Amino acid sequence: MPVEVTWWGHATCTVEDSDVRVLTDPLFARRLAHLRRRRGAPPPPDAWRADVALVSHLHADHLHVPSLARLAPGTRLLVPRGAPRAVPGLRRLAHLRRIEMAPGDEVSVGGVRIRAVPARHDGRRLPVGPHRSPALGYVVEGAARTYFAGDTGLFEDMAKEVGPVDVALLPVGGWGPYLGEGHLDAGRAAEALARLAPRGAVPVHYGTYWPIGMDAVRPHEFHAPGDEFVRLAAERAPEVAVHRLGHGETVRLEVPR
C-alpha cells in the first residue's frame, strides 16, 4: 500500500497513509518576524486539511499559532508536553483537539499510530520565556513507517530511539546563513540517513524562508542543501532512494510490508 508525501516548504509536509492525512509543523505565512518566504507560494487551502497535525517543538517557525488557527474544527493537534503553558496562544485554539506528547507517547488516529521520539534541539519558546518543552520527532506508522524528524542534531541512539522506518523526512538546512547546535546540515543529514537506513527519504527545512535584507549573505546555504544532501546521501547511504521535491510536489512511495 502506498504512502504519499507532499512538501509544502520549510518543515511543513502532508503525509497520507491509510486514508489519514498527517500535517507536520504547519507554517502557511508569507512572512514570519524577520523571515520572508523567498521560494514557493504559501501552501493552498488544501494543505490546511488534515486529520492530525504534528508540532515538533516550540520555535515560532514550527509552532505558528496563526497557521494552526486555520486547521478545521476537530483536527487533532499533537504538541510537546508543556507547550500550552509556554505558548498561551495555543490555549485559544479551542476548536482543535490538543494532545500533549513526550518521547514514547503514542496516539492512534484512524488507521495510523503516531509515536513521539526524542530530538536533540532547543525546546524553549525563543527569544523570551523560561518554559521548556521537549523537542520531538514523530514516527507515523500505518502502511509505512514515516519518520518526521522536526529539528534535531545527530545523537548516538538515534536509530535505536526512532526504530525501523521506511521513509525519513529529514531537515537538511535552515532559515539563515548559519546553523546552530541541534540542527542537521546536508552532511549530518546524510549520516542520519545511513544510521536509520530507510527505503526512501525526503529532504525538508531548507530553501523556503530567509532573513529580510540578507539575500546576498552565504546564499548557498539557501539554495544548495537539497542538492548537496542528494549527493552525499548517494555516497553514504546508496541503498536509500532520495526524493528531492519542489514546493507543493508529491511523491508516492510503494512500501512492501
CSV table of N, CA and C in Angstrom, one decimal, residues 116-226:
chain,number,residue,atom,x,y,z
A,116,ALA,N,5.8,9.6,19.5
A,116,ALA,CA,6.7,10.7,19.7
A,116,ALA,C,8.1,10.1,20.1
A,117,VAL,N,9.1,10.6,19.5
A,117,VAL,CA,10.5,10.2,19.7
A,117,VAL,C,11.4,11.4,20.0
A,118,PRO,N,12.5,11.1,20.7
A,118,PRO,CA,13.4,12.3,21.1
A,118,PRO,C,14.0,13.0,19.9
A,119,ALA,N,14.3,14.3,20.1
A,119,ALA,CA,15.1,15.1,19.2
A,119,ALA,C,16.1,15.8,20.0
A,120,ARG,N,17.2,16.2,19.4
A,120,ARG,CA,18.2,17.0,20.1
A,120,ARG,C,18.2,18.4,19.5
A,121,HIS,N,17.4,19.2,20.3
A,121,HIS,CA,17.2,20.6,19.8
A,121,HIS,C,16.7,21.4,21.0
A,122,ASP,N,16.9,22.7,20.9
A,122,ASP,CA,16.5,23.6,22.0
A,122,ASP,C,14.9,23.6,22.0
A,123,GLY,N,14.4,23.3,23.2
A,123,GLY,CA,12.9,23.2,23.3
A,123,GLY,C,12.3,24.5,23.8
A,124,ARG,N,13.0,25.5,24.0
A,124,ARG,CA,12.4,26.8,24.5
A,124,ARG,C,11.6,27.5,23.5
A,125,ARG,N,10.7,28.4,23.9
A,125,ARG,CA,10.0,29.3,23.0
A,125,ARG,C,10.8,30.6,23.0
A,126,LEU,N,11.7,30.7,22.0
A,126,LEU,CA,12.6,31.8,22.0
A,126,LEU,C,11.9,33.0,21.3
A,127,PRO,N,12.3,34.2,21.5
A,127,PRO,CA,13.5,34.6,22.3
A,127,PRO,C,13.3,34.9,23.7
A,128,VAL,N,12.1,34.8,24.2
A,128,VAL,CA,11.8,35.1,25.6
A,128,VAL,C,11.1,33.9,26.2
A,129,GLY,N,11.1,33.9,27.6
A,129,GLY,CA,10.4,32.9,28.3
A,129,GLY,C,11.2,31.8,28.8
A,130,PRO,N,11.0,31.4,30.1
A,130,PRO,CA,11.8,30.4,30.7
A,130,PRO,C,11.3,29.0,30.5
A,131,HIS,N,10.1,28.8,30.0
A,131,HIS,CA,9.5,27.5,29.9
A,131,HIS,C,10.1,26.7,28.8
A,132,ARG,N,10.3,25.4,29.1
A,132,ARG,CA,10.8,24.4,28.1
A,132,ARG,C,9.8,23.3,27.9
A,133,SER,N,9.8,22.8,26.7
A,133,SER,CA,9.1,21.6,26.4
A,133,SER,C,10.1,20.7,25.6
A,134,PRO,N,9.9,19.4,25.6
A,134,PRO,CA,10.8,18.6,24.9
A,134,PRO,C,10.7,18.8,23.4
A,135,ALA,N,11.8,18.9,22.6
A,135,ALA,CA,11.7,18.8,21.2
A,135,ALA,C,11.5,17.4,20.8
A,136,LEU,N,10.6,17.2,19.8
A,136,LEU,CA,10.2,15.9,19.4
A,136,LEU,C,10.4,15.6,17.9
A,137,GLY,N,10.6,14.3,17.6
A,137,GLY,CA,10.3,13.8,16.3
A,137,GLY,C,9.1,12.9,16.4
A,138,TYR,N,8.5,12.5,15.3
A,138,TYR,CA,7.4,11.6,15.3
A,138,TYR,C,7.6,10.5,14.3
A,139,VAL,N,7.1,9.3,14.6
A,139,VAL,CA,7.0,8.2,13.7
A,139,VAL,C,5.5,7.9,13.4
A,140,VAL,N,5.1,8.0,12.2
A,140,VAL,CA,3.8,7.7,11.8
A,140,VAL,C,3.7,6.4,11.2
A,141,GLU,N,3.0,5.4,11.8
A,141,GLU,CA,3.0,4.1,11.3
A,141,GLU,C,1.6,3.6,10.9
A,142,GLY,N,1.5,3.4,9.6
A,142,GLY,CA,0.3,2.8,9.0
A,142,GLY,C,0.7,1.7,8.0
A,143,ALA,N,0.5,2.0,6.7
A,143,ALA,CA,1.0,1.0,5.7
A,143,ALA,C,2.5,1.1,5.7
A,144,ALA,N,3.1,2.3,6.0
A,144,ALA,CA,4.5,2.6,6.1
A,144,ALA,C,4.8,3.1,7.5
A,145,ARG,N,6.1,3.2,7.8
A,145,ARG,CA,6.6,3.8,9.0
A,145,ARG,C,7.4,5.1,8.5
A,146,THR,N,6.8,6.3,8.8
A,146,THR,CA,7.4,7.5,8.3
A,146,THR,C,7.9,8.3,9.5
A,147,TYR,N,9.2,8.7,9.4
A,147,TYR,CA,9.8,9.4,10.5
A,147,TYR,C,9.9,10.9,10.1
A,148,PHE,N,9.2,11.7,10.9
A,148,PHE,CA,9.4,13.2,10.7
A,148,PHE,C,10.3,13.7,11.8
A,149,ALA,N,11.5,14.2,11.5
A,149,ALA,CA,12.5,14.5,12.5
A,149,ALA,C,12.3,15.8,13.2
A,150,GLY,N,11.4,16.7,12.6
A,150,GLY,CA,11.3,18.1,13.2
A,150,GLY,C,12.7,18.8,13.0
A,151,ASP,N,13.2,19.3,14.0
A,151,ASP,CA,14.6,19.8,14.1
A,151,ASP,C,15.4,19.0,15.0
A,152,THR,N,16.5,18.6,14.6
A,152,THR,CA,17.3,17.7,15.5
A,152,THR,C,18.8,17.8,15.1
A,153,GLY,N,19.7,17.6,16.0
A,153,GLY,CA,21.0,17.2,15.7
A,153,GLY,C,21.2,15.7,15.7
A,154,LEU,N,22.4,15.2,15.3
A,154,LEU,CA,22.7,13.8,15.4
A,154,LEU,C,22.8,13.5,16.9
A,155,PHE,N,22.4,12.3,17.2
A,155,PHE,CA,22.7,11.8,18.6
A,155,PHE,C,22.9,10.3,18.5
A,156,GLU,N,23.6,9.8,19.5
A,156,GLU,CA,24.2,8.5,19.5
A,156,GLU,C,23.1,7.4,19.3
A,157,ASP,N,22.0,7.5,20.0
A,157,ASP,CA,21.0,6.5,20.0
A,157,ASP,C,19.9,6.8,19.0
A,158,MET,N,20.1,7.6,18.0
A,158,MET,CA,19.1,8.0,17.0
A,158,MET,C,18.4,6.8,16.4
A,159,ALA,N,19.1,5.8,15.9
A,159,ALA,CA,18.5,4.7,15.2
A,159,ALA,C,17.7,3.9,16.2
A,160,LYS,N,18.2,3.7,17.4
A,160,LYS,CA,17.5,2.9,18.5
A,160,LYS,C,16.2,3.6,18.9
A,161,GLU,N,16.3,4.9,19.1
A,161,GLU,CA,15.1,5.7,19.6
A,161,GLU,C,14.1,5.8,18.6
A,162,VAL,N,14.5,6.0,17.3
A,162,VAL,CA,13.5,6.1,16.2
A,162,VAL,C,12.9,4.8,15.8
A,163,GLY,N,13.8,3.7,15.8
A,163,GLY,CA,13.3,2.4,15.4
A,163,GLY,C,13.3,2.3,13.9
A,164,PRO,N,12.9,1.1,13.4
A,164,PRO,CA,12.9,0.9,11.9
A,164,PRO,C,11.9,1.8,11.2
A,165,VAL,N,12.3,2.4,10.2
A,165,VAL,CA,11.4,3.3,9.4
A,165,VAL,C,11.6,3.0,7.9
A,166,ASP,N,10.5,3.3,7.2
A,166,ASP,CA,10.5,3.1,5.7
A,166,ASP,C,10.8,4.4,5.0
A,167,VAL,N,10.4,5.5,5.5
A,167,VAL,CA,10.6,6.8,4.9
A,167,VAL,C,11.0,7.8,6.0
A,168,ALA,N,12.0,8.7,5.6
A,168,ALA,CA,12.5,9.6,6.6
A,168,ALA,C,12.4,11.0,6.0
A,169,LEU,N,11.7,11.9,6.7
A,169,LEU,CA,11.7,13.3,6.3
A,169,LEU,C,12.7,14.1,7.2
A,170,LEU,N,13.8,14.4,6.6
A,170,LEU,CA,15.0,14.9,7.3
A,170,LEU,C,15.3,16.4,7.0
A,171,PRO,N,15.5,17.2,8.0
A,171,PRO,CA,15.9,18.6,7.8
A,171,PRO,C,17.3,18.6,7.3
A,172,VAL,N,17.6,19.4,6.3
A,172,VAL,CA,19.0,19.5,5.7
A,172,VAL,C,19.6,20.9,5.7
A,173,GLY,N,18.8,21.8,6.2
A,173,GLY,CA,19.3,23.2,6.2
A,173,GLY,C,18.6,24.0,7.3
A,174,GLY,N,18.4,25.3,7.0
A,174,GLY,CA,17.7,26.2,8.0
A,174,GLY,C,17.1,27.4,7.3
A,175,TRP,N,17.0,28.5,8.1
A,175,TRP,CA,16.4,29.7,7.5
A,175,TRP,C,17.3,30.8,7.5
A,176,GLY,N,18.6,30.6,7.8
A,176,GLY,CA,19.6,31.6,7.9
A,176,GLY,C,20.9,31.2,7.4
A,177,PRO,N,21.9,32.1,7.3
A,177,PRO,CA,23.2,31.7,6.8
A,177,PRO,C,24.0,30.8,7.7
A,178,TYR,N,23.7,30.6,8.9
A,178,TYR,CA,24.4,29.8,9.8
A,178,TYR,C,23.5,28.9,10.6
A,179,LEU,N,23.9,27.6,10.8
A,179,LEU,CA,23.1,26.7,11.6
A,179,LEU,C,23.8,26.6,12.9
A,180,GLY,N,22.9,26.7,14.0
A,180,GLY,CA,23.4,26.5,15.3
A,180,GLY,C,23.4,25.0,15.8
A,181,GLU,N,23.7,24.8,17.0
A,181,GLU,CA,23.7,23.5,17.6
A,181,GLU,C,22.3,22.9,17.4
A,182,GLY,N,22.2,21.6,17.4
A,182,GLY,CA,20.9,20.9,17.3
A,182,GLY,C,20.2,21.0,16.0
A,183,HIS,N,21.0,21.1,14.9
A,183,HIS,CA,20.5,21.0,13.6
A,183,HIS,C,21.2,20.0,12.7
A,184,LEU,N,20.6,19.6,11.6
A,184,LEU,CA,21.2,18.8,10.6
A,184,LEU,C,21.5,19.7,9.4
A,185,ASP,N,22.7,19.7,8.9
A,185,ASP,CA,23.0,20.2,7.6
A,185,ASP,C,23.0,19.0,6.6
A,186,ALA,N,23.3,19.2,5.4
A,186,ALA,CA,23.2,18.2,4.4
A,186,ALA,C,24.1,17.0,4.8
A,187,GLY,N,25.3,17.3,5.3
A,187,GLY,CA,26.3,16.2,5.6
A,187,GLY,C,25.8,15.4,6.8
A,188,ARG,N,25.3,16.1,7.9
A,188,ARG,CA,24.9,15.4,9.0
A,188,ARG,C,23.5,14.6,8.7
A,189,ALA,N,22.7,15.2,7.9
A,189,ALA,CA,21.5,14.5,7.5
A,189,ALA,C,21.8,13.2,6.7
A,190,ALA,N,22.8,13.3,5.9
A,190,ALA,CA,23.3,12.1,5.2
A,190,ALA,C,23.8,11.0,6.1
A,191,GLU,N,24.5,11.4,7.2
A,191,GLU,CA,24.9,10.5,8.2
A,191,GLU,C,23.7,9.9,9.0
A,192,ALA,N,22.7,10.7,9.3
A,192,ALA,CA,21.5,10.2,9.9
A,192,ALA,C,20.8,9.2,9.0
A,193,LEU,N,20.8,9.5,7.7
A,193,LEU,CA,20.2,8.5,6.8
A,193,LEU,C,20.9,7.2,6.8
A,194,ALA,N,22.2,7.2,6.9
A,194,ALA,CA,23.0,6.0,6.9
A,194,ALA,C,22.7,5.2,8.2
A,195,ARG,N,22.4,5.9,9.3
A,195,ARG,CA,22.1,5.2,10.6
A,195,ARG,C,20.7,4.6,10.6
A,196,LEU,N,19.8,5.4,10.0
A,196,LEU,CA,18.4,5.0,10.0
A,196,LEU,C,18.0,3.9,9.0
A,197,ALA,N,18.7,4.0,7.8
A,197,ALA,CA,18.5,3.0,6.7
A,197,ALA,C,17.1,2.8,6.3
A,198,PRO,N,16.4,3.9,6.0
A,198,PRO,CA,15.0,3.7,5.5
A,198,PRO,C,15.1,3.3,4.0
A,199,ARG,N,13.9,3.0,3.4
A,199,ARG,CA,13.9,2.8,2.0
A,199,ARG,C,13.9,4.1,1.2
A,200,GLY,N,13.3,5.1,1.7
A,200,GLY,CA,13.2,6.4,1.0
A,200,GLY,C,13.4,7.6,1.9
A,201,ALA,N,13.7,8.7,1.4
A,201,ALA,CA,13.9,9.9,2.2
A,201,ALA,C,13.5,11.2,1.4
A,202,VAL,N,13.0,12.2,2.1
A,202,VAL,CA,12.7,13.5,1.5
A,202,VAL,C,13.4,14.5,2.3
A,203,PRO,N,14.2,15.4,1.7
A,203,PRO,CA,14.9,16.5,2.4
A,203,PRO,C,13.9,17.6,2.6
A,204,VAL,N,13.9,18.2,3.8
A,204,VAL,CA,13.0,19.3,4.1
A,204,VAL,C,13.8,20.4,4.9
A,205,HIS,N,13.1,21.5,5.3
A,205,HIS,CA,13.7,22.5,6.1
A,205,HIS,C,14.9,23.2,5.4
A,206,TYR,N,14.7,23.7,4.2
A,206,TYR,CA,15.7,24.4,3.5
A,206,TYR,C,15.0,25.1,2.4
A,207,GLY,N,15.6,26.1,1.8
A,207,GLY,CA,15.2,26.7,0.6
A,207,GLY,C,13.8,27.4,0.6
A,208,THR,N,13.3,27.8,1.7
A,208,THR,CA,12.0,28.4,1.8
A,208,THR,C,12.0,29.8,2.4
A,209,TYR,N,12.5,30.0,3.6
A,209,TYR,CA,12.5,31.2,4.3
A,209,TYR,C,13.9,31.7,4.5
A,210,TRP,N,14.1,33.1,4.5
A,210,TRP,CA,15.4,33.7,4.6
A,210,TRP,C,15.2,35.0,5.3
A,211,PRO,N,16.2,35.5,6.1
A,211,PRO,CA,16.1,36.8,6.7
A,211,PRO,C,16.0,37.9,5.7
A,212,ILE,N,15.1,38.9,6.0
A,212,ILE,CA,14.9,40.0,5.1
A,212,ILE,C,16.3,40.8,5.1
A,213,GLY,N,16.7,41.2,3.9
A,213,GLY,CA,17.9,42.0,3.7
A,213,GLY,C,19.2,41.2,3.7
A,214,MET,N,19.1,39.9,3.7
A,214,MET,CA,20.3,39.1,3.8
A,214,MET,C,20.4,38.1,2.6
A,215,ASP,N,19.8,38.5,1.5
A,215,ASP,CA,19.8,37.6,0.3
A,215,ASP,C,21.2,37.3,-0.2
A,216,ALA,N,22.1,38.2,0.0
A,216,ALA,CA,23.5,38.1,-0.5
A,216,ALA,C,24.5,37.5,0.5
A,217,VAL,N,24.0,37.1,1.7
A,217,VAL,CA,24.8,36.6,2.7
A,217,VAL,C,24.8,35.1,2.7
A,218,ARG,N,25.9,34.4,2.3
A,218,ARG,CA,26.0,33.0,2.2
A,218,ARG,C,24.8,32.4,1.5
A,219,PRO,N,24.5,32.8,0.3
A,219,PRO,CA,23.3,32.4,-0.4
A,219,PRO,C,23.3,30.9,-0.7
A,220,HIS,N,24.5,30.2,-0.7
A,220,HIS,CA,24.5,28.8,-1.0
A,220,HIS,C,23.8,28.0,0.1
A,221,GLU,N,23.7,28.6,1.4
A,221,GLU,CA,23.0,27.9,2.5
A,221,GLU,C,21.5,27.9,2.2
A,222,PHE,N,21.0,28.8,1.4
A,222,PHE,CA,19.6,28.8,1.0
A,222,PHE,C,19.4,27.8,-0.2
A,223,HIS,N,20.2,27.9,-1.2
A,223,HIS,CA,20.0,27.2,-2.5
A,223,HIS,C,20.5,25.8,-2.5
A,224,ALA,N,21.6,25.5,-1.8
A,224,ALA,CA,22.4,24.3,-2.1
A,224,ALA,C,22.0,23.1,-1.3
A,225,PRO,N,21.4,23.2,-0.1
A,225,PRO,CA,21.3,22.0,0.8
A,225,PRO,C,20.6,20.8,0.2
A,226,GLY,N,19.5,21.0,-0.6
A,226,GLY,CA,18.8,19.9,-1.2
A,226,GLY,C,19.7,19.1,-2.1
